[in-house]
Amino acid sequence: MKRYLVLENGSVYTGEGFGSTKPVTGELVFNTGMTGYQESITDLSYHGQILTFTYPLVGNYGINRDDFESFKPAATAIVTHEIARRPSNWRSQMSIAEWAERNDLPGITGVDTRALTKELRDYGVLKATLVDEVTEDTVANLKAQTLSSNQVAEVGSKNMYVNPTDGVTIAMIDFGLKNSILRALARRNANVMVFPATVDAKTILDAAPDGVLLSNGPGDPESVEGIQEVIRELEEQLPLMGICLGHQLFALANGAKTKKMKFGHRGFNHAVKDLQTGKTNFTSQNHGYMVDGDSIPGTDLEITQYEINDESVEGLRLKNHQAFSVQYHPDAAPGPHDAEYLFDEFLAMAAKHKEEQTHA
């Protein structure tokens, strides 16, 4: 089944379709990871995006029940050079093509994904569409389409729920969280209360948590309405940690600015330098926006980490507060676990706050 990937700059890539045959449009991005395709496809930070895998073979270990970051595919469609016809792994339950068909996920294979990635590096991210035929109006229609701007509202939790244990209580604001963050906290016996992105500060404070975690999520941080004042109120009273989109919202709430990147960071080998320890960690990243480093001076924020390759802001701390954030995913899934210690540091801050409140 021949299908076409058409970019808004007029480029056309031909391949074979698999999964759903519906036409789709989204922001075309690429991921440089060699593994972790299942986690990436179900990562809600990819909501509204057509995901290109730079590694030539995708699906070689199949799809299993344990590696989902959300219940359904988050990416709008996937682009591959080759998909494995016969996956081999003791956990595998089905092939990626079978899973895509069951979950109405469009895919295209047989594409020169290396050439496509080079084009995206030159042009930056582009709108793209996946269609069965190309007409003289395809590119014009693509250019005329407007992509969703408030993606957090489309994927975040609508109701509060609890992942209970007997440890310190963490209030997590869900902007499109990955299951791996819940798993990382569960391994540390944290009692997690998950709140929707529309929550107000009073609701969280009335629940009496010991700390607040701002989750990852998709889209432009400036499109998330009403959350900056909530963050400012919470950070005055509770230890706070931000991850990915949560890092950007933390920055905005404290006077910094964010900006869209040319083609983003999406992969599992980004080297990050910690200015406090002098160590360099390899990290898992998935974001198309970044904190503008030039906007930090004059705020109460302090840069704690930066990306080795492009020197973008990877970590922030709020002076005289128990509040910090990182642009990458310390939960990894997939990726290196160099930065998992950040959860331990955050939970230690929450435990200390709990003890202080108990003896106050």
XYZ file of N, CA, C and O in Angstrom, residues 57-153:
388
model
N 15.977 0.372 11.850
C 15.024 -0.718 12.081
C 14.216 -0.440 13.339
O 14.779 -0.223 14.414
N 12.906 -0.460 13.215
C 12.006 -0.225 14.335
C 11.084 -1.434 14.497
O 10.564 -1.950 13.507
N 10.890 -1.872 15.731
C 9.959 -2.953 16.004
C 10.585 -4.307 16.171
O 9.864 -5.318 16.244
N 11.911 -4.373 16.273
C 12.570 -5.676 16.295
C 12.287 -6.486 17.558
O 12.393 -7.707 17.545
N 11.909 -5.826 18.666
C 11.553 -6.583 19.871
C 10.061 -6.481 20.182
O 9.611 -6.802 21.285
N 9.279 -6.052 19.201
C 7.840 -6.091 19.309
C 7.243 -5.071 20.264
O 7.878 -4.090 20.644
N 5.996 -5.320 20.636
C 5.246 -4.494 21.573
C 4.866 -5.362 22.768
O 4.408 -6.495 22.595
N 5.063 -4.846 23.970
C 4.716 -5.598 25.169
C 3.808 -4.779 26.077
O 3.599 -3.582 25.862
N 3.284 -5.374 27.109
C 2.299 -4.713 27.967
C 2.922 -3.789 29.010
O 2.202 -3.013 29.650
N 4.247 -3.853 29.199
C 4.884 -3.168 30.322
C 5.497 -1.812 29.977
O 5.801 -1.038 30.886
N 5.707 -1.502 28.704
C 6.495 -0.320 28.340
C 5.659 0.851 27.832
O 6.196 1.751 27.191
N 4.379 0.859 28.128
C 3.543 1.980 27.702
C 3.734 3.169 28.635
O 3.753 3.013 29.855
N 3.831 4.366 28.044
C 3.869 5.597 28.835
C 2.482 6.223 28.952
O 2.251 7.093 29.792
N 1.571 5.826 28.097
C 0.152 6.147 28.201
C -0.596 5.006 27.543
O 0.011 4.146 26.900
N -1.915 4.979 27.702
C -2.684 3.802 27.296
C -2.746 3.626 25.784
O -2.796 2.517 25.273
N -2.757 4.739 25.040
C -2.894 4.705 23.595
C -1.717 5.432 22.940
O -0.978 6.169 23.605
N -1.523 5.278 21.628
C -0.481 6.061 20.952
C -0.712 7.551 21.149
O -1.845 8.034 21.058
N 0.359 8.268 21.421
C 0.280 9.724 21.574
C 0.662 10.427 20.281
O 0.102 11.466 19.944
N 1.639 9.867 19.567
C 2.049 10.446 18.288
C 0.906 10.350 17.280
O 0.112 9.399 17.295
N 0.818 11.329 16.393
C -0.208 11.331 15.360
C 0.043 10.248 14.315
O -0.882 9.624 13.804
N 1.322 10.025 13.987
C 1.731 8.999 13.029
C 3.213 8.736 13.246
O 3.901 9.515 13.925
N 3.727 7.649 12.681
C 5.157 7.347 12.797
C 5.753 7.095 11.421
O 5.082 6.583 10.514
N 7.032 7.467 11.283
C 7.762 7.338 10.027
C 8.998 6.489 10.285
O 9.784 6.788 11.197
N 9.197 5.441 9.493
C 10.322 4.529 9.703
C 11.007 4.205 8.380
O 10.416 4.347 7.307
N 12.243 3.750 8.498
C 12.934 3.229 7.317
C 12.544 1.775 7.074
O 12.336 1.347 5.938
N 12.451 1.006 8.165
C 12.082 -0.402 8.050
C 11.423 -0.836 9.347
O 11.866 -0.463 10.437
N 10.351 -1.619 9.248
C 9.753 -2.210 10.438
C 9.996 -3.712 10.412
O 9.987 -4.349 9.352
N 10.241 -4.261 11.585
C 10.538 -5.687 11.694
C 9.277 -6.517 11.424
O 8.220 -6.263 12.009
N 9.406 -7.494 10.564
C 8.260 -8.365 10.258
C 8.087 -9.447 11.305
O 6.978 -9.886 11.581
N 9.192 -9.893 11.887
C 9.139 -10.971 12.878
C 9.884 -10.526 14.138
O 11.084 -10.799 14.290
N 9.216 -9.834 15.058
C 9.888 -9.399 16.289
C 10.308 -10.590 17.133
O 9.673 -11.657 17.098
N 11.383 -10.401 17.886
C 11.902 -11.478 18.715
C 12.262 -10.939 20.097
O 13.232 -10.200 20.250
N 11.438 -11.292 21.086
C 11.711 -10.941 22.477
C 10.743 -11.729 23.346
O 9.578 -11.905 22.971
N 11.194 -12.174 24.492
C 10.336 -13.007 25.336
C 9.119 -12.260 25.875
O 8.104 -12.868 26.216
N 9.182 -10.922 25.881
C 8.031 -10.144 26.352
C 7.081 -9.746 25.226
O 5.990 -9.258 25.489
N 7.490 -9.935 23.987
C 6.716 -9.437 22.850
C 5.347 -10.115 22.758
O 5.235 -11.336 22.858
N 4.316 -9.289 22.540
C 2.960 -9.803 22.387
C 2.431 -9.651 20.965
O 1.513 -10.370 20.566
N 2.998 -8.685 20.222
C 2.585 -8.487 18.836
C 3.620 -7.614 18.145
O 4.478 -7.002 18.788
N 3.513 -7.543 16.819
C 4.423 -6.691 16.055
C 3.949 -5.247 16.121
O 2.799 -4.953 16.470
N 4.834 -4.334 15.759
C 4.469 -2.921 15.774
C 3.394 -2.632 14.729
O 2.511 -1.779 14.942
N 3.417 -3.354 13.592
C 2.391 -3.161 12.563
C 1.027 -3.609 13.075
O 0.005 -2.941 12.838
N 0.982 -4.756 13.773
C -0.281 -5.238 14.339
C -0.823 -4.268 15.377
O -2.032 -3.967 15.410
N 0.069 -3.769 16.233
C -0.350 -2.835 17.279
C -0.858 -1.531 16.672
O -1.864 -0.973 17.128
N -0.164 -1.039 15.637
C -0.586 0.198 14.976
C -1.973 0.038 14.370
O -2.821 0.946 14.449
N -2.236 -1.115 13.767
C -3.547 -1.345 13.162
C -4.629 -1.411 14.231
O -5.724 -0.846 14.070
N -4.364 -2.070 15.339
C -5.349 -2.192 16.414
C -5.667 -0.838 17.048
O -6.773 -0.625 17.538
N -4.691 0.066 17.043
C -4.852 1.334 17.755
C -5.035 2.529 16.824
O -4.880 3.673 17.254
N -5.358 2.254 15.549
C -5.688 3.310 14.591
C -4.543 4.305 14.419
O -4.758 5.507 14.259
N -3.306 3.804 14.467
C -2.120 4.644 14.328
C -1.582 4.541 12.902
O -1.145 3.470 12.480
N -1.555 5.627 12.130
C -0.977 5.571 10.790
C 0.548 5.476 10.833
O 1.193 6.092 11.694
N 1.097 4.723 9.918
C 2.543 4.617 9.811
C 2.975 4.515 8.367
O 2.193 4.122 7.491
N 4.228 4.881 8.109
C 4.809 4.736 6.781
C 6.217 4.193 6.948
O 6.965 4.610 7.838
N 6.578 3.215 6.126
C 7.902 2.617 6.175
C 8.505 2.611 4.776
O 7.809 2.838 3.791
N 9.816 2.375 4.700
C 10.511 2.449 3.419
C 11.000 3.846 3.094
O 11.455 4.111 1.985
N 10.944 4.748 4.077
C 11.366 6.134 3.893
C 12.851 6.272 4.211
O 13.364 5.612 5.123
N 13.549 7.110 3.468
C 14.951 7.431 3.780
C 14.943 8.401 4.961
O 14.966 9.617 4.788
N 14.893 7.848 6.164
C 14.732 8.689 7.350
C 15.984 9.503 7.664
O 15.893 10.545 8.319
N 17.135 9.057 7.207
C 18.349 9.862 7.410
C 18.272 11.145 6.586
O 18.590 12.235 7.055
N 17.859 11.021 5.322
C 17.705 12.203 4.466
C 16.626 13.128 5.016
O 16.774 14.361 5.009
N 15.539 12.537 5.492
C 14.447 13.324 6.069
C 14.928 14.090 7.300
O 14.612 15.275 7.477
N 15.723 13.439 8.129
C 16.250 14.096 9.335
C 17.171 15.250 8.972
O 17.109 16.329 9.579
N 18.022 15.049 7.976
C 18.899 16.138 7.535
C 18.090 17.334 7.036
O 18.454 18.486 7.277
N 16.995 17.046 6.354
C 16.148 18.138 5.865
C 15.532 18.909 7.034
O 15.475 20.139 7.026
N 15.076 18.181 8.060
C 14.502 18.843 9.228
C 15.550 19.643 9.989
O 15.247 20.700 10.559
N 16.781 19.154 9.988
C 17.852 19.911 10.657
C 18.136 21.217 9.927
O 18.490 22.216 10.558
N 17.983 21.209 8.606
C 18.214 22.434 7.826
C 17.049 23.409 7.949
O 17.249 24.604 8.177
N 15.836 22.899 7.783
C 14.648 23.759 7.755
C 14.092 24.036 9.149
O 13.425 25.049 9.369
N 14.323 23.119 10.090
C 13.601 23.151 11.350
C 12.341 22.319 11.218
O 12.025 21.800 10.129
N 11.612 22.157 12.297
C 10.396 21.335 12.247
C 9.405 21.934 11.258
O 9.297 23.153 11.107
N 8.688 21.050 10.565
C 7.738 21.459 9.529
C 6.410 20.741 9.734
O 6.371 19.629 10.282
N 5.345 21.354 9.273
C 4.082 20.624 9.188
C 4.210 19.575 8.093
O 4.899 19.782 7.089
N 3.516 18.467 8.279
C 3.548 17.395 7.275
C 2.223 16.669 7.299
O 1.452 16.748 8.272
N 1.948 15.960 6.227
C 0.729 15.164 6.143
C 1.036 13.807 5.531
O 1.971 13.676 4.732
N 0.275 12.817 5.922
C 0.438 11.454 5.413
C -0.808 11.132 4.603
O -1.931 11.119 5.137
N -0.639 10.900 3.286
C -1.785 10.752 2.385
C -1.579 9.574 1.428
O -0.462 9.085 1.254
N -2.687 9.171 0.783
C -2.635 8.072 -0.191
C -2.256 8.550 -1.583
O -1.779 7.770 -2.406
N -2.505 9.832 -1.868
C -2.131 10.387 -3.162
C -1.792 11.855 -3.006
O -2.292 12.541 -2.119
N -0.922 12.325 -3.888
C -0.489 13.720 -3.865
C -1.103 14.437 -5.049
O -0.961 14.002 -6.198
N -1.795 15.540 -4.763
C -2.382 16.350 -5.821
C -1.708 17.710 -5.827
O -0.902 18.033 -4.960
N -2.087 18.531 -6.794
C -1.490 19.867 -6.880
C -1.921 20.756 -5.722
O -1.288 21.783 -5.462
N -2.962 20.352 -4.986
C -3.442 21.149 -3.857
C -2.924 20.659 -2.507
O -3.188 21.289 -1.483
N -2.201 19.545 -2.492
C -1.819 18.939 -1.214
C -0.983 19.886 -0.360
O -1.263 20.087 0.830
N 0.051 20.483 -0.946
C 0.930 21.364 -0.179
C 0.190 22.630 0.247
O 0.322 23.086 1.383
N -0.607 23.198 -0.650
C -1.352 24.420 -0.321
C -2.329 24.164 0.823
O -2.461 24.991 1.749
N -3.016 23.028 0.762
C -3.947 22.683 1.834
C -3.219 22.467 3.149
O -3.708 22.836 4.229
N -2.043 21.857 3.072
C -1.241 21.629 4.273
C -0.820 22.945 4.910
O -0.925 23.132 6.125
N -0.339 23.872 4.096
C 0.085 25.166 4.613
C -1.065 25.921 5.274
O -0.868 26.680 6.223
N -2.275 25.712 4.763
C -3.434 26.441 5.267
C -3.953 25.886 6.596
O -4.684 26.570 7.312
N -3.557 24.654 6.937
C -4.046 24.046 8.172
C -3.366 24.655 9.390
O -2.176 24.958 9.374
N -4.130 24.806 10.446
C -3.619 25.308 11.720
C -3.583 24.165 12.719
O -4.600 23.501 12.955
N -2.424 23.935 13.319
C -2.294 22.869 14.299
C -2.793 23.338 15.656
O -2.807 24.527 15.961
N -3.192 22.400 16.478
C -3.693 22.715 17.816
C -2.626 23.457 18.620
O -1.433 23.122 18.579
N -3.058 24.463 19.393
C -2.111 25.267 20.167
C -2.185 24.996 21.663
O -1.283 25.370 22.405
N -3.270 24.375 22.132
C -3.399 24.098 23.566
C -3.462 22.597 23.771
O -4.504 22.027 24.100
N -2.318 21.951 23.599
C -2.290 20.493 23.601
C -2.418 19.899 25.005
O -2.909 18.782 25.164
N -1.975 20.635 26.023
C -2.089 20.133 27.393
C -3.552 19.860 27.729
O -3.890 18.854 28.362
N -4.456 20.746 27.305
C -5.881 20.572 27.584
C -6.429 19.308 26.919
O -7.435 18.749 27.364
